[in-house]
Amino acid sequence: MALLANGAVPGEPVKTDKNSRRGNWGNQIEFILTSVGYAVGLGNVWRFPYLCYRNGGGAFMFPYFIMLVFCGIPLFFLELSFGQFASQGCLGVWRISPMFKGVGYGMMVVSTYIGIYYNVVICIAFYYFFSSMTNLLPWTYCNNPWNTPTCNGVVTPRGINNTLANVTRSLVTGAAEVAVEVVNKTKRTSPSEEYWKHYVLQISDDIGNFGEVRLPILGCLAVSWVVVFLCLIRGVKSSGKVVYFTATFPYVVLTILFIRGITLEGAVTGIKYYLTPQWHKILDAKVWGDAASQIFYSLGCAWGGLITMASYNKFHNNCYRDSIIISITNCATSVYAGFVIFSILGFMAHHLNVDVSEVADHGPGLAFVAYPEALTLLPISPLWSLLFFFMLILLGLGTQFCLLETLVTAIVDEIGTDWIVRNKTVVTGGVAIVGFLLGVPLTTQAGIYWLLLMDNYAASFSLVIISCIMCICIMYVYGHKKYFKDVEMMLGFPPPIFFRVCWRFVSPIIISFILIFTVIQYKPITYNDYVYPGWSLAIGFLMAMSSVICIPIYALYKIAKSEGTTFLERLKNSCKPDVKWGPALSEHRIGLYATPGSEGEVEVRPLKEELREKEKEDEKRDEISLTIQGSNGSTEHNTTPSA
């Protein structure tokens, strides 16, 4: 079944295909850019390159792309088609099987956790961005009030005059080997690390010691939430325009940093560390587990964001094509970012005369310590620092837009009154204010401990469980044959057999493997030398379980509320699709989703009969004016040329 140029299915009346109540994307570019901005986040820059380097370099690419093909793209396509077919957010789509609506609530809980701490990371990037607006980066030297005696910078302060500079240079050269030996024997504390810990965070000694709120970070957090709110003030209508910049400019910055990086001495060494294959690691289960986990988490599966973004597509949009484009773009960005990161780190290692492994890092350690320190070695370092942190801000905002929209859309769709639909901006503002208030504890002196705790537990194995249950529900409870027909009705062609096999068998098996791998490889979280106390780990597990526990709690509630005299009858009725399940617009509710006998149909039928005679007259006028009109469902043969 092919689609016409305007997206209509042959044989159907020509439709606008627009959902005037909920709204749609302005065009498909907006959806693709938003989804790319959502999937491509901070993890692509600060996690993937390090994972690749630690898991066999170029050899890691093999399991990485295998997992992309058999797990990443199929799950991405499944979530996009799910949201687009129903035109509902992560709660409304569970009309497909109401008992599983707890999965949608679990997605909301996960998105809430991530949205809280993700914006704190963005606000710290804002702080560094503003701090870079100076002639000299504040983390360049060790002569600041917050530095300790163990501070050892990579840049030597300029001397008072040339003579002193020459003497200093000769002394440094003569003692180079001794200095390297000292660095190797004692842990070097860099000025960027001391700036991060002692000035920006003023970090406390324990997760329970909150200390005071860091007002500069709190101010940046307010700026970050205001920016997110303003970009989403009109929902997808406004965010769809913003992403033209936020989703594309990071690639401009990456390219600028890449060109600058590869021209530096030692860059080739860094890239070799990043890509040199260690084929013996292919047989290591941990490598495959890391590859599967990275694909799963980086694409944003089970967060609810993909379902939400797709729900604003027009019904006949080709989300199959979109899922392939977005998934491959996401993974290509990760690989590209690795060149940017390791070219600079290779230059830094060369400058310090140490191994690249000594300067390689990931997470906040890379973004706010290692990479900023490397930038101090470059001429016009404030410029490169501004570009780098501006890129981090945009990467973070792209994801944050979708996290907030996921929550807002779920609330609006669930309540569904005309007032709340008209006043969606009020809901957006309310969610943003609550998100800001919940993020305040993360701006205290113990905030970094809580941020990492949420990052490690709030969105870890719970996402895997949610995704696995979603696959089981759609493929086995609702039924794979029915879902394949739904996709065919929407796209005009059935899902390719590869995706049908992956959805039913391969992807659930890989997801189960990720879950087992996550449990086996579990290690209590640490931050540098700090070991988290048991009570904080218990809170972490409670956060992780809070999203999963929604599933059985709501299932029991729905079974209790369902009709039936026995438990099995109630269970069966609670799994049946709701009468509202299906396409949102009445013009798309055909076949199984048609509602014969309803008032709407009774009114439409006589109207069609009544209009047939008038339609013939209209067609005659059309022939004269050469204007082609639709047949409005007439069964009479039309000799007028049609497009």
mmCIF file of C-alpha atoms in Angstrom, residues 298-571:
data_model
loop_
_atom_site.group_PDB
_atom_site.id
_atom_site.type_symbol
_atom_site.label_atom_id
_atom_site.label_comp_id
_atom_site.label_asym_id
_atom_site.label_seq_id
_atom_site.Cartn_x
_atom_site.Cartn_y
_atom_site.Cartn_z
ATOM 1 C CA SER A 298 22.169 6.681 24.615
ATOM 2 C CA LEU A 299 19.121 6.301 22.356
ATOM 3 C CA GLY A 300 16.800 7.218 25.234
ATOM 4 C CA CYS A 301 14.705 4.057 25.064
ATOM 5 C CA ALA A 302 12.056 3.593 27.785
ATOM 6 C CA TRP A 303 12.287 7.219 28.977
ATOM 7 C CA GLY A 304 8.933 8.032 27.381
ATOM 8 C CA GLY A 305 10.458 10.801 25.267
ATOM 9 C CA LEU A 306 10.416 8.885 21.983
ATOM 10 C CA ILE A 307 6.738 7.990 22.381
ATOM 11 C CA THR A 308 5.924 11.599 23.251
ATOM 12 C CA MET A 309 7.825 13.165 20.345
ATOM 13 C CA ALA A 310 6.324 10.693 17.861
ATOM 14 C CA SER A 311 2.813 11.408 19.146
ATOM 15 C CA TYR A 312 3.001 14.854 17.519
ATOM 16 C CA ASN A 313 3.723 13.356 14.093
ATOM 17 C CA LYS A 314 1.074 13.195 11.422
ATOM 18 C CA PHE A 315 -0.511 9.760 11.280
ATOM 19 C CA HIS A 316 1.030 8.676 7.971
ATOM 20 C CA ASN A 317 4.552 9.938 8.671
ATOM 21 C CA ASN A 318 7.260 7.417 7.763
ATOM 22 C CA CYS A 319 8.660 6.805 11.257
ATOM 23 C CA TYR A 320 10.478 3.703 9.956
ATOM 24 C CA ARG A 321 12.772 5.951 7.933
ATOM 25 C CA ASP A 322 13.098 8.394 10.822
ATOM 26 C CA SER A 323 14.138 5.710 13.305
ATOM 27 C CA ILE A 324 17.020 4.579 11.082
ATOM 28 C CA ILE A 325 18.200 8.150 10.391
ATOM 29 C CA ILE A 326 18.105 9.211 14.056
ATOM 30 C CA SER A 327 19.704 6.045 15.446
ATOM 31 C CA ILE A 328 22.602 6.103 13.000
ATOM 32 C CA THR A 329 23.117 9.847 13.531
ATOM 33 C CA ASN A 330 23.275 9.294 17.272
ATOM 34 C CA CYS A 331 25.919 6.567 17.028
ATOM 35 C CA ALA A 332 27.945 8.418 14.387
ATOM 36 C CA THR A 333 27.999 11.449 16.699
ATOM 37 C CA SER A 334 29.413 9.300 19.510
ATOM 38 C CA VAL A 335 32.220 8.037 17.291
ATOM 39 C CA TYR A 336 32.938 11.541 15.983
ATOM 40 C CA ALA A 337 33.044 12.963 19.512
ATOM 41 C CA GLY A 338 35.718 10.416 20.363
ATOM 42 C CA PHE A 339 38.076 11.991 17.837
ATOM 43 C CA VAL A 340 37.421 15.418 19.332
ATOM 44 C CA ILE A 341 38.032 14.284 22.916
ATOM 45 C CA PHE A 342 41.071 12.074 22.395
ATOM 46 C CA SER A 343 42.896 14.400 20.011
ATOM 47 C CA ILE A 344 42.985 17.023 22.768
ATOM 48 C CA LEU A 345 43.773 14.476 25.510
ATOM 49 C CA GLY A 346 46.603 13.094 23.351
ATOM 50 C CA PHE A 347 48.022 16.603 23.064
ATOM 51 C CA MET A 348 47.814 17.028 26.842
ATOM 52 C CA ALA A 349 49.498 13.666 27.478
ATOM 53 C CA HIS A 350 52.281 14.639 25.090
ATOM 54 C CA HIS A 351 52.719 17.955 26.878
ATOM 55 C CA LEU A 352 52.971 16.247 30.284
ATOM 56 C CA ASN A 353 55.078 13.390 28.893
ATOM 57 C CA VAL A 354 52.689 10.804 30.371
ATOM 58 C CA ASP A 355 50.531 8.024 28.968
ATOM 59 C CA VAL A 356 47.109 8.946 27.560
ATOM 60 C CA SER A 357 45.519 6.670 30.154
ATOM 61 C CA GLU A 358 46.787 9.071 32.841
ATOM 62 C CA VAL A 359 44.621 11.908 31.528
ATOM 63 C CA ALA A 360 41.636 9.963 30.093
ATOM 64 C CA ASP A 361 38.422 10.280 32.102
ATOM 65 C CA HIS A 362 34.651 10.169 31.690
ATOM 66 C CA GLY A 363 31.524 11.780 33.076
ATOM 67 C CA PRO A 364 31.852 15.044 35.008
ATOM 68 C CA GLY A 365 35.562 14.326 35.403
ATOM 69 C CA LEU A 366 36.025 14.672 31.653
ATOM 70 C CA ALA A 367 33.650 17.586 31.113
ATOM 71 C CA PHE A 368 34.687 19.750 34.045
ATOM 72 C CA VAL A 369 38.255 18.658 34.883
ATOM 73 C CA ALA A 370 40.271 16.854 32.185
ATOM 74 C CA TYR A 371 39.074 18.600 29.032
ATOM 75 C CA PRO A 372 39.009 22.148 30.510
ATOM 76 C CA GLU A 373 42.585 21.603 31.713
ATOM 77 C CA ALA A 374 43.647 20.520 28.245
ATOM 78 C CA LEU A 375 42.066 23.660 26.803
ATOM 79 C CA THR A 376 44.372 25.853 28.939
ATOM 80 C CA LEU A 377 47.278 24.643 26.805
ATOM 81 C CA LEU A 378 45.788 26.121 23.633
ATOM 82 C CA PRO A 379 46.325 29.676 22.381
ATOM 83 C CA ILE A 380 43.227 31.830 22.981
ATOM 84 C CA SER A 381 42.054 29.192 25.476
ATOM 85 C CA PRO A 382 38.951 31.193 26.625
ATOM 86 C CA LEU A 383 37.553 30.985 23.081
ATOM 87 C CA TRP A 384 37.854 27.187 22.949
ATOM 88 C CA SER A 385 36.435 26.932 26.448
ATOM 89 C CA LEU A 386 33.417 29.053 25.491
ATOM 90 C CA LEU A 387 32.783 26.855 22.448
ATOM 91 C CA PHE A 388 33.163 23.607 24.395
ATOM 92 C CA PHE A 389 30.787 24.547 27.212
ATOM 93 C CA PHE A 390 28.313 26.123 24.806
ATOM 94 C CA MET A 391 28.256 22.788 23.000
ATOM 95 C CA LEU A 392 27.609 20.954 26.287
ATOM 96 C CA ILE A 393 24.762 23.354 27.088
ATOM 97 C CA LEU A 394 23.099 22.767 23.718
ATOM 98 C CA LEU A 395 23.546 18.987 23.933
ATOM 99 C CA GLY A 396 21.961 19.015 27.372
ATOM 100 C CA LEU A 397 19.085 21.309 26.406
ATOM 101 C CA GLY A 398 18.136 19.095 23.461
ATOM 102 C CA THR A 399 17.536 16.206 25.855
ATOM 103 C CA GLN A 400 15.973 18.378 28.556
ATOM 104 C CA PHE A 401 13.354 19.756 26.123
ATOM 105 C CA CYS A 402 12.039 16.259 25.500
ATOM 106 C CA LEU A 403 12.149 15.231 29.161
ATOM 107 C CA LEU A 404 9.988 18.198 30.162
ATOM 108 C CA GLU A 405 7.655 17.777 27.181
ATOM 109 C CA THR A 406 7.222 14.106 28.113
ATOM 110 C CA LEU A 407 5.918 15.028 31.561
ATOM 111 C CA VAL A 408 3.743 17.900 30.324
ATOM 112 C CA THR A 409 2.216 15.868 27.486
ATOM 113 C CA ALA A 410 1.432 12.953 29.809
ATOM 114 C CA ILE A 411 -0.350 15.264 32.256
ATOM 115 C CA VAL A 412 -2.310 17.115 29.552
ATOM 116 C CA ASP A 413 -3.316 13.925 27.714
ATOM 117 C CA GLU A 414 -4.348 12.214 30.936
ATOM 118 C CA ILE A 415 -6.558 15.038 32.202
ATOM 119 C CA GLY A 416 -7.684 15.901 28.680
ATOM 120 C CA THR A 417 -10.078 18.766 29.464
ATOM 121 C CA ASP A 418 -10.432 21.663 27.059
ATOM 122 C CA TRP A 419 -9.119 24.066 29.700
ATOM 123 C CA ILE A 420 -5.881 22.192 30.300
ATOM 124 C CA VAL A 421 -5.310 21.733 26.570
ATOM 125 C CA ARG A 422 -5.739 25.496 26.030
ATOM 126 C CA ASN A 423 -3.548 26.311 29.042
ATOM 127 C CA LYS A 424 -0.748 23.862 28.401
ATOM 128 C CA THR A 425 1.736 26.700 29.003
ATOM 129 C CA VAL A 426 0.566 26.877 32.628
ATOM 130 C CA VAL A 427 1.284 23.173 33.052
ATOM 131 C CA THR A 428 4.720 23.628 31.478
ATOM 132 C CA GLY A 429 5.488 26.483 33.866
ATOM 133 C CA GLY A 430 4.269 24.485 36.844
ATOM 134 C CA VAL A 431 6.411 21.472 35.981
ATOM 135 C CA ALA A 432 9.445 23.740 35.424
ATOM 136 C CA ILE A 433 8.988 25.397 38.846
ATOM 137 C CA VAL A 434 8.657 22.033 40.603
ATOM 138 C CA GLY A 435 11.729 20.761 38.729
ATOM 139 C CA PHE A 436 13.712 23.809 39.839
ATOM 140 C CA LEU A 437 12.709 23.381 43.495
ATOM 141 C CA LEU A 438 13.548 19.661 43.466
ATOM 142 C CA GLY A 439 16.948 20.500 41.972
ATOM 143 C CA VAL A 440 17.886 22.942 44.771
ATOM 144 C CA PRO A 441 19.403 20.202 47.032
ATOM 145 C CA LEU A 442 21.757 19.320 44.160
ATOM 146 C CA THR A 443 23.195 22.845 44.295
ATOM 147 C CA THR A 444 24.406 22.390 47.880
ATOM 148 C CA GLN A 445 27.960 21.420 48.833
ATOM 149 C CA ALA A 446 26.900 17.757 48.837
ATOM 150 C CA GLY A 447 25.018 18.143 45.553
ATOM 151 C CA ILE A 448 27.548 16.308 43.377
ATOM 152 C CA TYR A 449 27.173 13.175 45.535
ATOM 153 C CA TRP A 450 23.395 13.192 45.065
ATOM 154 C CA LEU A 451 23.697 13.968 41.359
ATOM 155 C CA LEU A 452 25.911 10.923 40.768
ATOM 156 C CA LEU A 453 23.663 8.771 42.967
ATOM 157 C CA MET A 454 20.643 9.685 40.820
ATOM 158 C CA ASP A 455 22.615 9.169 37.618
ATOM 159 C CA ASN A 456 23.690 5.665 38.663
ATOM 160 C CA TYR A 457 20.452 4.391 40.177
ATOM 161 C CA ALA A 458 17.423 6.403 39.024
ATOM 162 C CA ALA A 459 17.803 5.421 35.372
ATOM 163 C CA SER A 460 19.716 2.154 35.307
ATOM 164 C CA PHE A 461 18.193 -1.332 35.462
ATOM 165 C CA SER A 462 14.687 0.144 35.838
ATOM 166 C CA LEU A 463 14.826 1.331 32.206
ATOM 167 C CA VAL A 464 15.735 -2.178 31.073
ATOM 168 C CA ILE A 465 12.785 -3.691 32.941
ATOM 169 C CA ILE A 466 10.380 -1.083 31.577
ATOM 170 C CA SER A 467 11.538 -1.665 27.988
ATOM 171 C CA CYS A 468 11.316 -5.440 28.318
ATOM 172 C CA ILE A 469 7.739 -5.299 29.682
ATOM 173 C CA MET A 470 6.766 -2.896 26.896
ATOM 174 C CA CYS A 471 7.978 -5.391 24.254
ATOM 175 C CA ILE A 472 6.130 -8.267 25.945
ATOM 176 C CA CYS A 473 2.914 -6.271 26.230
ATOM 177 C CA ILE A 474 2.817 -5.137 22.597
ATOM 178 C CA MET A 475 4.047 -8.371 21.006
ATOM 179 C CA TYR A 476 2.428 -11.014 23.207
ATOM 180 C CA VAL A 477 -0.428 -9.482 25.217
ATOM 181 C CA TYR A 478 -1.857 -7.187 22.540
ATOM 182 C CA GLY A 479 -0.604 -9.487 19.793
ATOM 183 C CA HIS A 480 2.141 -9.123 17.210
ATOM 184 C CA LYS A 481 -0.181 -9.755 14.261
ATOM 185 C CA LYS A 482 -2.535 -6.961 15.297
ATOM 186 C CA TYR A 483 0.345 -4.569 15.877
ATOM 187 C CA PHE A 484 1.902 -5.367 12.511
ATOM 188 C CA LYS A 485 -1.457 -4.560 10.870
ATOM 189 C CA ASP A 486 -1.622 -1.306 12.841
ATOM 190 C CA VAL A 487 1.793 -0.295 11.533
ATOM 191 C CA GLU A 488 0.786 -1.259 7.985
ATOM 192 C CA MET A 489 -2.386 0.837 8.238
ATOM 193 C CA MET A 490 -0.295 3.786 9.406
ATOM 194 C CA LEU A 491 2.722 3.541 7.093
ATOM 195 C CA GLY A 492 1.177 1.877 4.074
ATOM 196 C CA PHE A 493 3.479 -1.139 4.362
ATOM 197 C CA PRO A 494 4.043 -3.782 7.063
ATOM 198 C CA PRO A 495 7.178 -3.689 9.219
ATOM 199 C CA PRO A 496 10.089 -5.419 7.445
ATOM 200 C CA ILE A 497 10.529 -9.038 8.527
ATOM 201 C CA PHE A 498 13.826 -8.182 10.224
ATOM 202 C CA PHE A 499 12.051 -5.843 12.640
ATOM 203 C CA ARG A 500 9.239 -8.303 13.212
ATOM 204 C CA VAL A 501 11.764 -10.944 14.300
ATOM 205 C CA CYS A 502 13.693 -8.455 16.447
ATOM 206 C CA TRP A 503 10.572 -7.153 18.192
ATOM 207 C CA ARG A 504 9.337 -10.655 19.020
ATOM 208 C CA PHE A 505 12.558 -12.456 19.879
ATOM 209 C CA VAL A 506 15.949 -10.784 19.439
ATOM 210 C CA SER A 507 15.441 -7.438 21.201
ATOM 211 C CA PRO A 508 13.753 -8.911 24.324
ATOM 212 C CA ILE A 509 16.608 -11.433 24.612
ATOM 213 C CA ILE A 510 19.222 -8.660 24.322
ATOM 214 C CA ILE A 511 17.322 -6.539 26.862
ATOM 215 C CA SER A 512 17.275 -9.500 29.250
ATOM 216 C CA PHE A 513 21.022 -9.894 28.677
ATOM 217 C CA ILE A 514 21.568 -6.227 29.568
ATOM 218 C CA LEU A 515 19.569 -6.684 32.774
ATOM 219 C CA ILE A 516 21.546 -9.790 33.805
ATOM 220 C CA PHE A 517 24.805 -8.063 32.893
ATOM 221 C CA THR A 518 23.847 -4.987 34.950
ATOM 222 C CA VAL A 519 23.113 -7.121 38.012
ATOM 223 C CA ILE A 520 26.269 -9.241 37.698
ATOM 224 C CA GLN A 521 28.554 -6.255 37.090
ATOM 225 C CA TYR A 522 27.026 -4.191 39.887
ATOM 226 C CA LYS A 523 29.500 -2.360 42.110
ATOM 227 C CA PRO A 524 28.600 0.145 44.838
ATOM 228 C CA ILE A 525 29.000 3.692 43.576
ATOM 229 C CA THR A 526 32.077 5.702 44.537
ATOM 230 C CA TYR A 527 33.232 9.230 43.758
ATOM 231 C CA ASN A 528 37.002 9.373 43.433
ATOM 232 C CA ASP A 529 38.136 8.053 46.848
ATOM 233 C CA TYR A 530 34.797 8.632 48.569
ATOM 234 C CA VAL A 531 32.758 5.494 49.292
ATOM 235 C CA TYR A 532 29.004 6.029 49.603
ATOM 236 C CA PRO A 533 27.489 4.955 52.948
ATOM 237 C CA GLY A 534 24.962 2.128 53.023
ATOM 238 C CA TRP A 535 21.963 4.356 53.766
ATOM 239 C CA SER A 536 22.607 6.423 50.621
ATOM 240 C CA LEU A 537 22.829 3.255 48.501
ATOM 241 C CA ALA A 538 19.481 2.182 49.983
ATOM 242 C CA ILE A 539 17.999 5.507 48.814
ATOM 243 C CA GLY A 540 19.488 4.838 45.380
ATOM 244 C CA PHE A 541 17.786 1.445 45.172
ATOM 245 C CA LEU A 542 14.505 2.990 46.321
ATOM 246 C CA MET A 543 14.762 5.519 43.480
ATOM 247 C CA ALA A 544 15.401 2.703 41.027
ATOM 248 C CA MET A 545 12.495 0.636 42.360
ATOM 249 C CA SER A 546 10.082 3.587 42.530
ATOM 250 C CA SER A 547 9.652 3.535 38.755
ATOM 251 C CA VAL A 548 9.407 -0.258 38.457
ATOM 252 C CA ILE A 549 6.966 -0.651 41.363
ATOM 253 C CA CYS A 550 4.418 1.448 39.447
ATOM 254 C CA ILE A 551 3.890 -1.481 37.067
ATOM 255 C CA PRO A 552 2.579 -4.161 39.492
ATOM 256 C CA ILE A 553 0.738 -1.622 41.682
ATOM 257 C CA TYR A 554 -1.271 -0.227 38.763
ATOM 258 C CA ALA A 555 -1.813 -3.725 37.321
ATOM 259 C CA LEU A 556 -3.388 -4.897 40.594
ATOM 260 C CA TYR A 557 -5.485 -1.726 40.765
ATOM 261 C CA LYS A 558 -6.737 -2.196 37.181
ATOM 262 C CA ILE A 559 -7.555 -5.866 37.742
ATOM 263 C CA ALA A 560 -9.539 -4.976 40.860
ATOM 264 C CA LYS A 561 -11.520 -2.334 38.934
ATOM 265 C CA SER A 562 -12.195 -4.496 35.865
ATOM 266 C CA GLU A 563 -15.443 -6.338 35.242
ATOM 267 C CA GLY A 564 -15.690 -10.037 35.967
ATOM 268 C CA THR A 565 -16.658 -12.482 38.663
ATOM 269 C CA THR A 566 -13.368 -14.392 38.811
ATOM 270 C CA PHE A 567 -9.761 -13.253 38.898
ATOM 271 C CA LEU A 568 -9.087 -14.689 35.429
ATOM 272 C CA GLU A 569 -12.045 -12.797 33.943
ATOM 273 C CA ARG A 570 -10.856 -9.561 35.506
ATOM 274 C CA LEU A 571 -7.308 -10.209 34.302
#
